[in-house]
mmCIF file of C-alpha atoms in Angstrom:
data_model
loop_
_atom_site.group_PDB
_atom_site.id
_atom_site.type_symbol
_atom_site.label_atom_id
_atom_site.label_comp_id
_atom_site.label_asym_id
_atom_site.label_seq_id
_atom_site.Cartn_x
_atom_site.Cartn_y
_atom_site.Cartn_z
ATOM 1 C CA UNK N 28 83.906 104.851 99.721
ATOM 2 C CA UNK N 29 84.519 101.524 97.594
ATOM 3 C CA UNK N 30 87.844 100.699 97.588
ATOM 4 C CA UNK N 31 89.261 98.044 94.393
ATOM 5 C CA UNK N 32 91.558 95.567 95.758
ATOM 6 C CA UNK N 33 94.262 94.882 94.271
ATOM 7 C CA UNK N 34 96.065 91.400 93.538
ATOM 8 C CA UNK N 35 99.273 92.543 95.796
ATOM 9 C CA UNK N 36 96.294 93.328 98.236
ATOM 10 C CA UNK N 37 95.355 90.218 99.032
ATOM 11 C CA UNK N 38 97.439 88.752 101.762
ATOM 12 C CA UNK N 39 94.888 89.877 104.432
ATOM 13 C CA UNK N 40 96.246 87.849 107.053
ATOM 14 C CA UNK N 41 99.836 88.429 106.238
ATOM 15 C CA UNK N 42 99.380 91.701 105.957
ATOM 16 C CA UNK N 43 97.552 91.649 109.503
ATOM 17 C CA UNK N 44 100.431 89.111 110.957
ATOM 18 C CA UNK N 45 102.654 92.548 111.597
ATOM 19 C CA UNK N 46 100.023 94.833 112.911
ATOM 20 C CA UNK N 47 98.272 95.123 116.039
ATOM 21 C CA UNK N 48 95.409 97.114 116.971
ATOM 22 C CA UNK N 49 95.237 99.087 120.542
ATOM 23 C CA UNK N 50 91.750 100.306 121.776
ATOM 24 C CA UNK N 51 91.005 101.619 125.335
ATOM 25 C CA UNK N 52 90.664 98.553 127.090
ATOM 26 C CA UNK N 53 91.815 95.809 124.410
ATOM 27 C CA UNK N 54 94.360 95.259 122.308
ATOM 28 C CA UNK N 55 93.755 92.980 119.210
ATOM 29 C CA UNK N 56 97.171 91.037 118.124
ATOM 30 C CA UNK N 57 97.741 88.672 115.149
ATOM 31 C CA UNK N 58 96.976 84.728 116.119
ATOM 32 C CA UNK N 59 100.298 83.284 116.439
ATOM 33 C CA UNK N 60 101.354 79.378 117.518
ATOM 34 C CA UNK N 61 102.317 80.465 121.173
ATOM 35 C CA UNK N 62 98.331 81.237 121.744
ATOM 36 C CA UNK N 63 97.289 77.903 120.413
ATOM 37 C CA UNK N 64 97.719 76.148 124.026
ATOM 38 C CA UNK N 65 95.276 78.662 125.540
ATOM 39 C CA UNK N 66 92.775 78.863 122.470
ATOM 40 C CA UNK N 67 92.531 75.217 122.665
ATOM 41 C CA UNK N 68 91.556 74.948 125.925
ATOM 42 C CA UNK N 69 88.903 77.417 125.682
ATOM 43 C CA UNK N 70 87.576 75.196 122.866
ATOM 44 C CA UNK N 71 87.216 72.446 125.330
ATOM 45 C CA UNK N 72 84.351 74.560 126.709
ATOM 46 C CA UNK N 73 80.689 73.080 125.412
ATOM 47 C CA UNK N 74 79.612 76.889 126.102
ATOM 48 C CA UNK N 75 81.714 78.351 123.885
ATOM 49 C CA UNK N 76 81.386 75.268 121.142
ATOM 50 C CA UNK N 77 77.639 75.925 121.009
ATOM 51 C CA UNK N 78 78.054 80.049 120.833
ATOM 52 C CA UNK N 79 80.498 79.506 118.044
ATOM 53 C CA UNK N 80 78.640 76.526 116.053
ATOM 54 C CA UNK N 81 82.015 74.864 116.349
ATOM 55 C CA UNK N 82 83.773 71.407 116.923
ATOM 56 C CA UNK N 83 85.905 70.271 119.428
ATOM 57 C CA UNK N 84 89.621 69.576 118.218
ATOM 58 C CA UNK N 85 92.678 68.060 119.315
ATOM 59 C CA UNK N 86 95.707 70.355 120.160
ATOM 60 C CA UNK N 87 97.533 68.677 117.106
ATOM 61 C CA UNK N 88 94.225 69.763 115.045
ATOM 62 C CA UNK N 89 94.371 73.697 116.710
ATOM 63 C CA UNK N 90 97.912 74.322 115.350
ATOM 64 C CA UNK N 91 96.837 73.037 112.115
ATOM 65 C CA UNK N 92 93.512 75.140 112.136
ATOM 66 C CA UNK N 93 96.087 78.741 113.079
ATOM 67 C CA UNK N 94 98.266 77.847 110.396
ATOM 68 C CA UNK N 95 95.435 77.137 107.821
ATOM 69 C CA UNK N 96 93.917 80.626 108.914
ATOM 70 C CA UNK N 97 97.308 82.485 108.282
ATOM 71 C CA UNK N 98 97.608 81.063 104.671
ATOM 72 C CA UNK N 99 94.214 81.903 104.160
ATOM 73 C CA UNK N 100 93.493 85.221 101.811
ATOM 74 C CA UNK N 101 90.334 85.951 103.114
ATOM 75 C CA UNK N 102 90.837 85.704 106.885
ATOM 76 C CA UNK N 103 91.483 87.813 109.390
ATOM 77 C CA UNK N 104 91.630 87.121 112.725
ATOM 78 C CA UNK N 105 93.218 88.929 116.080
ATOM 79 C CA UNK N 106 93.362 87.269 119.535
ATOM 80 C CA UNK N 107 91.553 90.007 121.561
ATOM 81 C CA UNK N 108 93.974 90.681 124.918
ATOM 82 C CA UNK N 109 93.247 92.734 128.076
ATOM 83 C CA UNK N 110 95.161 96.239 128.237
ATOM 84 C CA UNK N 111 95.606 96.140 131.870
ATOM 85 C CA UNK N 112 96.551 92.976 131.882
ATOM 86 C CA UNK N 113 99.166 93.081 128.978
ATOM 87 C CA UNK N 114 100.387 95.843 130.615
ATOM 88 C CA UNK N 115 100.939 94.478 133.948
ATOM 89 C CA UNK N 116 102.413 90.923 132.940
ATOM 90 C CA UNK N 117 104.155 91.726 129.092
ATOM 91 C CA UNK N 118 102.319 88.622 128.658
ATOM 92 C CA UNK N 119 99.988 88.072 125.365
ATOM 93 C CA UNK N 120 99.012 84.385 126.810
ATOM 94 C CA UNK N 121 98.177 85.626 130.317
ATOM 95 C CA UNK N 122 96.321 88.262 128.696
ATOM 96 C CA UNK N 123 94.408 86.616 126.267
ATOM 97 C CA UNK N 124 90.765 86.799 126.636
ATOM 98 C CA UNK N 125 89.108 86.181 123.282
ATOM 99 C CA UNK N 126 89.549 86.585 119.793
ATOM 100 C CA UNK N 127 87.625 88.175 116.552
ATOM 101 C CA UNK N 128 87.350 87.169 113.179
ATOM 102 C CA UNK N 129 86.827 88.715 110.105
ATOM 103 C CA UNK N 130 86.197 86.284 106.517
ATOM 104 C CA UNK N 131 86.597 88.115 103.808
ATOM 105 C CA UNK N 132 84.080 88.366 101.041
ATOM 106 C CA UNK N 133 82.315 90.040 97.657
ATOM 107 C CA UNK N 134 78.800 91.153 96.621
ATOM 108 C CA UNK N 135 78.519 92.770 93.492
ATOM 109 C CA UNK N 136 82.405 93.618 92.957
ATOM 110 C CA UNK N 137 82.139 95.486 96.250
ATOM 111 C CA UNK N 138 84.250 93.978 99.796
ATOM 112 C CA UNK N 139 82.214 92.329 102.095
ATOM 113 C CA UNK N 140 83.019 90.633 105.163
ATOM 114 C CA UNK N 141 81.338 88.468 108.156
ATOM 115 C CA UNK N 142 82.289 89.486 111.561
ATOM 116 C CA UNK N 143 82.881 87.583 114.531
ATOM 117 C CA UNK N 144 83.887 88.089 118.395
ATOM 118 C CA UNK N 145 84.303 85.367 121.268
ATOM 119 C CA UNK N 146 85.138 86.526 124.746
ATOM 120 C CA UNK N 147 86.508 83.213 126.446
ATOM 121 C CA UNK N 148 87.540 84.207 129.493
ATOM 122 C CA UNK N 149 84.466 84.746 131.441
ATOM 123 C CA UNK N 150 85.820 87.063 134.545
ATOM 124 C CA UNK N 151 85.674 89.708 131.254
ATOM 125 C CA UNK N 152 82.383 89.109 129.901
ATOM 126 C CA UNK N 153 80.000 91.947 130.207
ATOM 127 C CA UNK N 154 82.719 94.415 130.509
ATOM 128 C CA UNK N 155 82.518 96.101 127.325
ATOM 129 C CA UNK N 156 85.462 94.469 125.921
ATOM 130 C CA UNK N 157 83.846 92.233 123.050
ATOM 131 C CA UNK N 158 82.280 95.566 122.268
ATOM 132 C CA UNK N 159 85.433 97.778 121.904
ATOM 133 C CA UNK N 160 87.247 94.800 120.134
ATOM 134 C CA UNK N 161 84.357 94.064 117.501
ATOM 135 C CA UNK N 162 83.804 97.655 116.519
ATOM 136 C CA UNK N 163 87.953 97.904 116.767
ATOM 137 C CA UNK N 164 87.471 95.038 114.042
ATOM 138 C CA UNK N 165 85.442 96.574 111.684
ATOM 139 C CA UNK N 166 86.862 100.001 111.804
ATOM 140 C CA UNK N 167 90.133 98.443 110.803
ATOM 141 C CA UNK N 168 87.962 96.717 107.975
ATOM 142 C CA UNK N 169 86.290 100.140 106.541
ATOM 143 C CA UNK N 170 89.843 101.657 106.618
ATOM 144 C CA UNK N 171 92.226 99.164 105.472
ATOM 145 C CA UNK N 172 90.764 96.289 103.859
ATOM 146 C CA UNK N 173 88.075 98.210 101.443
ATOM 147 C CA UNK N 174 84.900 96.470 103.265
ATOM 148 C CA UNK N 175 81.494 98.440 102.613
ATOM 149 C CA UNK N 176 79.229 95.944 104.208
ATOM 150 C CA UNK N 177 79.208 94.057 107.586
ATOM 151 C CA UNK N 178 77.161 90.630 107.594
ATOM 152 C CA UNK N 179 76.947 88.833 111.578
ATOM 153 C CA UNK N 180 75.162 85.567 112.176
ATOM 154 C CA UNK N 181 74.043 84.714 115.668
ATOM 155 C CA UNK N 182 71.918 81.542 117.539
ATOM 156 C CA UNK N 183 68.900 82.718 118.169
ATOM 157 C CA UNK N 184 69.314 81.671 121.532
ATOM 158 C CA UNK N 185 72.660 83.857 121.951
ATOM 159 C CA UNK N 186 70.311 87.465 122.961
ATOM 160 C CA UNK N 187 73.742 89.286 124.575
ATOM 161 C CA UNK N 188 75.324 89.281 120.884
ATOM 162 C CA UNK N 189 71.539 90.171 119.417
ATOM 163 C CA UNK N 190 71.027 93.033 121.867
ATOM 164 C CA UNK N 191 74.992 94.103 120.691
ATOM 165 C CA UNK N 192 74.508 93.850 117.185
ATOM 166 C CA UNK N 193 71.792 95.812 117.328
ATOM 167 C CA UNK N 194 73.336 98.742 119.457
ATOM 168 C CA UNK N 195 76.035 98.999 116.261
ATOM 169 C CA UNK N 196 72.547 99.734 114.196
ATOM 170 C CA UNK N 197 72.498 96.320 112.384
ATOM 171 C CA UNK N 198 69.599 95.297 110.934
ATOM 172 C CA UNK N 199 68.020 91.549 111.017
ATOM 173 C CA UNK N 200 67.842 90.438 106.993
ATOM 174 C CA UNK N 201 67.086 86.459 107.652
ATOM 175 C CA UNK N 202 66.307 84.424 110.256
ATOM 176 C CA UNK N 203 66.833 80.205 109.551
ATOM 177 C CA UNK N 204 64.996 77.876 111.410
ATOM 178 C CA UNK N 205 67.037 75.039 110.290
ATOM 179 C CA UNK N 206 70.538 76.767 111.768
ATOM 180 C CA UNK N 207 68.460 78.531 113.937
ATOM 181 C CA UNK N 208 70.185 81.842 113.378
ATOM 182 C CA UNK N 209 69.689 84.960 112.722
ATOM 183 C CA UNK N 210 71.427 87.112 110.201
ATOM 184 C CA UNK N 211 72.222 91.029 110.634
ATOM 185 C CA UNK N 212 74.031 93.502 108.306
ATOM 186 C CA UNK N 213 74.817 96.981 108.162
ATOM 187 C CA UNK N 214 76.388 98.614 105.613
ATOM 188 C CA UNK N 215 79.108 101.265 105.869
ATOM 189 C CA UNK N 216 77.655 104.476 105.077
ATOM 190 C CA UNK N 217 78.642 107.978 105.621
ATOM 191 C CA UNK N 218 76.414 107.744 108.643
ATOM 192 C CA UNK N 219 77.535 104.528 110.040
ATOM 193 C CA UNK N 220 80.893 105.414 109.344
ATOM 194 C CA UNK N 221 80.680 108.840 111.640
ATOM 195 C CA UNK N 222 79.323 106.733 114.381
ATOM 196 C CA UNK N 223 82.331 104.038 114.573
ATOM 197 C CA UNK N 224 84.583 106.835 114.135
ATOM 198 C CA UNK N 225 82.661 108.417 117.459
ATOM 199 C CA UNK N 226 82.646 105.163 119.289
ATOM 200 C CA UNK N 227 86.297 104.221 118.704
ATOM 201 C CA UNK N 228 88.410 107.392 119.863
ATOM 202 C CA UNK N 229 90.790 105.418 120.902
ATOM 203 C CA UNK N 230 92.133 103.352 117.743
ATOM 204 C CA UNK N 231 96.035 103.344 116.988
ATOM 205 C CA UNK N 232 97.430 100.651 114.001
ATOM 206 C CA UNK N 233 100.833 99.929 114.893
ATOM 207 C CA UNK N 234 103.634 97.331 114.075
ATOM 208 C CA UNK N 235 103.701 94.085 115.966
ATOM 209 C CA UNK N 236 106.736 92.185 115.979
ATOM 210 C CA UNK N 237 106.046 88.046 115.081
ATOM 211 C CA UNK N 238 108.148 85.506 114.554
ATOM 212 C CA UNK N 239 105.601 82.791 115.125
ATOM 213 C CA UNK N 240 102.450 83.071 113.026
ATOM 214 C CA UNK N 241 102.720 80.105 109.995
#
């Protein structure tokens, strides 16, 4: 199921800029400049900065960091929002709750890419929703961006994610002691590829109107 990509094929996160992805529970829309406010102050959090091996950075430094990320070929990223919610308020802030990344990569000539998923908002952790977004993720990966192989890194300390990784049937290839990480993969076979399919029955790709994004 290799896919080429193409020059014009690039523009991952343009390309993802106009589409949203709706789930069961979640809906995954394109990072845009009016959730910057709300990223940033979950990025205050020293939680969140050690589960995400990240820095914190001024607001002025956030917008920046979206805009960088938009321009960037070999991102993609979605802020991961609560159906209910969304559908209760119309609001994308109010219904923010985390966000998942995807950076874009090759081995061999064949599309790889490194997933990621933060839930922020802790009144939604443990509810499946990190789940349903990551595999939302990488089923958008397998069927429109050409990927063939999934690559995670996690703390060792972070066993939720481990434990989660592991139910999507990745496999632990590395451990460093230095980073103190681990580092799964799975690749998308015929088999794996039947089970996301099974896991994500509900998974629409529609248009999503932005005016915001660079």
């Amino acid at each position: 199921m290799p896919l080429v990509i193409l020059w014009e094929d690039l523009y991952i996160m343009k390309i993802n800029g106009k589409t949203q992805l709706v789930g069961d529970k979640v809906i995954l829309v394109p990072y845009k400049k009016s959730h910057v406010a709300k990223y940033h102050k979950w990025m205050q959090s020293p939680r969140l900065q050690e589960l995400t091996a990240s820095e914190p950075l001024t607001e002025e430094e956030e917008y920046d960091m979206q805009k960088s990320w938009y321009e960037d070929d070999n991102k993609c990223t979605f802020i991961i929002l609560d159906k209910g919610c969304f559908e209760e308020t119309g609001s994308e802030e109010q219904s923010m709750i985390g966000d998942t990344n995807l950076y874009l990569n090759e081995d061999e000539g064949k599309s790889v890419a490194e997933g990621e998923i933060m839930i922020a908002e802790m009144a939604f952790a443990g509810k499946k929703r990190g789940w349903e977004a990551m595999l939302l993720m990488f089923r958008y990966g397998v069927e429109c961006l050409g990927i063939v192989k999934y690559q995670v890194k996690i703390g060792m300390s972070n066993t939720p994610s481990i434990c989660m990784f592991k139910k999507m049937n990745f496999c632990t290839v590395s451990e460093s002691q230095v980073f103190k990480e681990i580092t799964m993969e799975s690749e998308v076979n015929e088999t794996w590829r039947t089970w996301l399919n099974e896991n994500t029955k509900h998974f629409s790709i529609v248009p999503h109107e932005n005016e915001d994004l660079g």
